[in-house]
Short mmCIF file of C-alpha atoms in Angstrom, two decimals:
data_model
loop_
_atom_site.label_atom_id
_atom_site.label_comp_id
_atom_site.label_asym_id
_atom_site.label_seq_id
_atom_site.Cartn_x
_atom_site.Cartn_y
_atom_site.Cartn_z
CA MET A 70 0.00 0.00 0.00
CA ARG A 71 2.83 2.37 0.81
CA LEU A 72 4.49 1.58 -2.50
CA LYS A 73 1.35 2.65 -4.36
CA GLN A 74 1.51 6.06 -2.63
CA PHE A 75 5.21 6.45 -3.35
CA VAL A 76 5.05 5.73 -7.12
CA PRO A 77 3.13 8.93 -8.11
CA VAL A 78 5.53 11.04 -6.06
CA LEU A 79 8.50 9.34 -7.72
CA ILE A 80 7.02 9.93 -11.19
CA ILE A 81 6.48 13.63 -10.41
CA LEU A 82 10.06 14.00 -9.12
CA LEU A 83 11.45 12.26 -12.21
CA ALA A 84 9.40 14.52 -14.49
CA ILE A 85 10.61 17.64 -12.71
CA SER A 86 14.22 16.43 -12.78
CA GLY A 87 13.98 15.52 -16.46
CA GLY A 88 12.49 18.93 -17.29
CA ALA A 89 15.21 20.72 -15.36
CA MET A 90 17.91 18.67 -17.09
CA LEU A 91 16.38 19.37 -20.49
CA ALA A 92 16.20 23.11 -19.77
CA TYR A 93 19.81 23.06 -18.57
CA CYS A 94 21.10 21.22 -21.65
CA THR A 95 19.17 23.31 -24.19
CA ASN A 96 20.01 26.71 -22.67
CA PRO A 97 23.54 27.77 -23.65
CA GLN A 98 23.66 30.32 -20.82
CA SER A 99 23.35 27.49 -18.31
CA ASN A 100 26.79 26.11 -19.10
CA PRO A 101 28.76 26.47 -15.85
CA ALA A 102 31.94 27.22 -17.79
CA ASP A 103 30.26 30.34 -19.20
CA ILE A 104 29.03 31.63 -15.86
CA ARG A 105 31.60 34.12 -14.55
CA GLY A 106 29.50 35.92 -11.97
CA PHE A 107 27.26 38.92 -11.82
CA LEU A 108 28.13 41.72 -14.22
CA TRP A 109 26.89 45.11 -13.13
CA PRO A 110 25.82 46.60 -16.47
CA ASN A 111 26.35 50.27 -15.60
CA PRO A 112 28.58 50.61 -12.56
CA PRO A 113 28.25 53.93 -10.77
CA GLN A 114 31.03 56.40 -11.45
CA LEU A 115 32.73 57.94 -8.43
CA ASP A 116 33.57 61.61 -8.43
CA PRO A 117 37.33 62.23 -8.25
CA PHE A 118 38.65 61.96 -4.71
CA VAL A 119 41.89 61.99 -2.77
CA LEU A 120 42.21 60.25 0.59
CA ASP A 121 45.32 59.71 2.70
CA THR A 122 46.65 56.18 3.19
CA SER A 123 48.19 55.06 6.46
CA ASP A 124 51.63 55.18 4.82
CA GLY A 125 51.09 58.82 3.83
CA SER A 126 50.55 58.33 0.10
CA PRO A 127 47.40 59.55 -1.65
CA PHE A 128 44.61 57.10 -2.50
CA THR A 129 42.60 58.18 -5.55
CA ASN A 130 40.20 56.83 -8.15
CA ALA A 131 43.21 55.41 -10.00
CA GLN A 132 43.68 52.74 -7.30
CA LEU A 133 40.18 51.42 -7.99
CA ILE A 134 40.55 50.90 -11.74
CA ASP A 135 40.48 47.25 -12.86
CA ARG A 136 40.25 46.02 -9.26
CA TRP A 137 37.61 44.56 -7.00
CA THR A 138 37.57 46.71 -3.89
CA LEU A 139 35.68 45.86 -0.72
CA VAL A 140 35.08 49.22 1.01
CA PHE A 141 34.25 49.50 4.72
CA PHE A 142 33.71 52.71 6.68
CA GLY A 143 34.53 52.71 10.38
CA PHE A 144 37.00 53.93 12.99
CA THR A 145 39.68 52.33 15.14
CA ASN A 146 38.02 53.08 18.49
CA CYS A 147 34.82 51.33 17.43
CA PRO A 148 34.01 48.79 20.15
CA ASP A 149 32.22 46.05 18.22
CA ILE A 150 30.91 46.47 14.66
CA CYS A 151 34.22 47.56 13.11
CA PRO A 152 36.47 44.83 14.51
CA THR A 153 33.86 42.19 13.77
CA THR A 154 33.45 43.40 10.20
CA MET A 155 37.21 43.69 9.68
CA SER A 156 37.60 40.11 10.88
CA THR A 157 34.88 38.97 8.47
CA LEU A 158 36.52 40.90 5.63
CA ASN A 159 39.82 39.17 6.42
CA GLN A 160 38.16 35.75 6.16
CA LEU A 161 36.45 36.73 2.92
CA HIS A 162 39.70 38.17 1.52
CA ASN A 163 41.58 34.98 2.35
CA ASN A 164 38.89 32.81 0.75
CA LEU A 165 38.66 34.92 -2.40
CA SER A 166 42.45 35.16 -2.67
CA GLU A 167 42.58 31.40 -3.20
CA ASN A 168 41.30 32.13 -6.71
CA PRO A 169 44.36 33.11 -8.78
CA LEU A 170 42.25 35.38 -11.01
CA LEU A 171 41.06 37.39 -8.01
CA LYS A 172 44.21 37.40 -5.91
CA GLU A 173 45.87 40.24 -7.80
CA GLN A 174 42.65 42.17 -8.41
CA LEU A 175 41.22 42.15 -4.87
CA GLN A 176 41.74 44.83 -2.25
CA VAL A 177 40.07 45.80 1.01
CA LEU A 178 39.77 49.48 1.83
CA PHE A 179 39.09 50.57 5.42
CA VAL A 180 37.93 54.21 5.44
CA SER A 181 38.31 55.78 8.87
CA VAL A 182 35.69 58.43 9.55
CA ASP A 183 37.58 59.60 12.68
CA ARG A 184 40.35 61.81 11.28
CA GLU A 185 40.91 63.38 14.69
CA ARG A 186 42.05 60.21 16.47
CA ASP A 187 43.00 57.87 13.62
CA THR A 188 46.47 59.07 12.78
CA ALA A 189 48.44 57.34 10.06
CA GLU A 190 50.33 55.27 12.64
CA ILE A 191 47.19 54.15 14.50
CA LEU A 192 45.37 53.41 11.26
CA ASP A 193 48.30 51.39 9.92
CA GLU A 194 48.52 49.32 13.12
CA TYR A 195 44.76 48.72 13.24
CA VAL A 196 44.38 47.67 9.61
CA GLY A 197 47.58 45.62 9.71
CA TYR A 198 46.30 43.68 12.71
CA PHE A 199 43.48 42.26 10.58
CA ASN A 200 45.47 41.86 7.37
CA PRO A 201 48.69 43.57 6.26
CA GLU A 202 47.35 43.68 2.69
CA PHE A 203 44.38 45.84 3.69
CA ILE A 204 44.56 49.54 2.91
CA GLY A 205 43.64 52.08 5.57
CA VAL A 206 42.63 55.58 4.50
CA THR A 207 41.20 58.74 5.98
CA GLY A 208 40.99 62.33 4.86
CA SER A 209 39.82 65.81 5.64
CA GLU A 210 36.28 66.17 6.90
CA GLU A 211 35.16 67.45 3.51
CA SER A 212 36.85 64.69 1.49
CA LEU A 213 35.48 61.98 3.81
CA GLU A 214 31.96 63.39 3.61
CA ASN A 215 32.08 63.59 -0.19
CA PHE A 216 33.50 60.08 -0.52
CA ALA A 217 31.04 58.57 1.97
CA LYS A 218 28.06 60.29 0.35
CA GLN A 219 28.81 58.52 -2.94
CA PHE A 220 28.34 55.19 -1.14
CA GLY A 221 25.28 56.31 0.80
CA VAL A 222 27.23 56.17 4.06
CA LEU A 223 26.49 58.55 6.91
CA PHE A 224 28.70 59.33 9.89
CA MET A 225 28.86 61.89 12.67
CA LYS A 226 30.74 62.64 15.84
CA VAL A 227 28.75 61.99 19.02
CA ASN A 228 29.94 63.56 22.27
CA SER A 229 29.35 61.60 25.45
CA ALA A 230 27.47 63.60 28.08
CA GLY A 231 29.81 64.89 30.77
CA LEU A 232 32.83 63.13 29.30
CA SER A 233 35.65 64.44 27.17
CA ARG A 234 35.41 61.30 25.03
CA TYR A 235 33.37 60.90 21.91
CA SER A 236 32.28 58.19 19.55
CA MET A 237 31.48 58.09 15.86
CA ASP A 238 28.10 56.97 14.64
CA HIS A 239 28.33 55.52 11.15
CA SER A 240 26.48 53.32 8.72
CA ALA A 241 27.40 49.72 9.34
#
């Protein structure tokens, strides 16, 4: 009796599988060798910018050409989101770098929104802790705001009541 109930389900599954296999074989775009990934048809163009790297050299649009860049906005005194994200980016970078085609074209850019505290030395140490290949940048208030706006990122300095310390609120 159970076998009689199972047979119609098996026939349906075989029909679905056969249809999927037929669609796969007759559709040339389904060939896995042809699938390279998602191609963004009209990538957004960034306005020209100049940020300062942790080694003191300028970072401009030119460093983004023909590269995959993972961009993260944060600051080195961030207690939780930034270090967690930087750790995740390190794992992702290591996994993607196993692909020889991506290894040379992949970079991670940490944009510090706290120019006041994140000096070149502090930024270099922080970014290097997660991965020495990561690039740490910051800039003047105006250049950071213009750069962040192009990514839809918001940030602002938040003073702690009664304390001389402050924090930075930013898009995660």
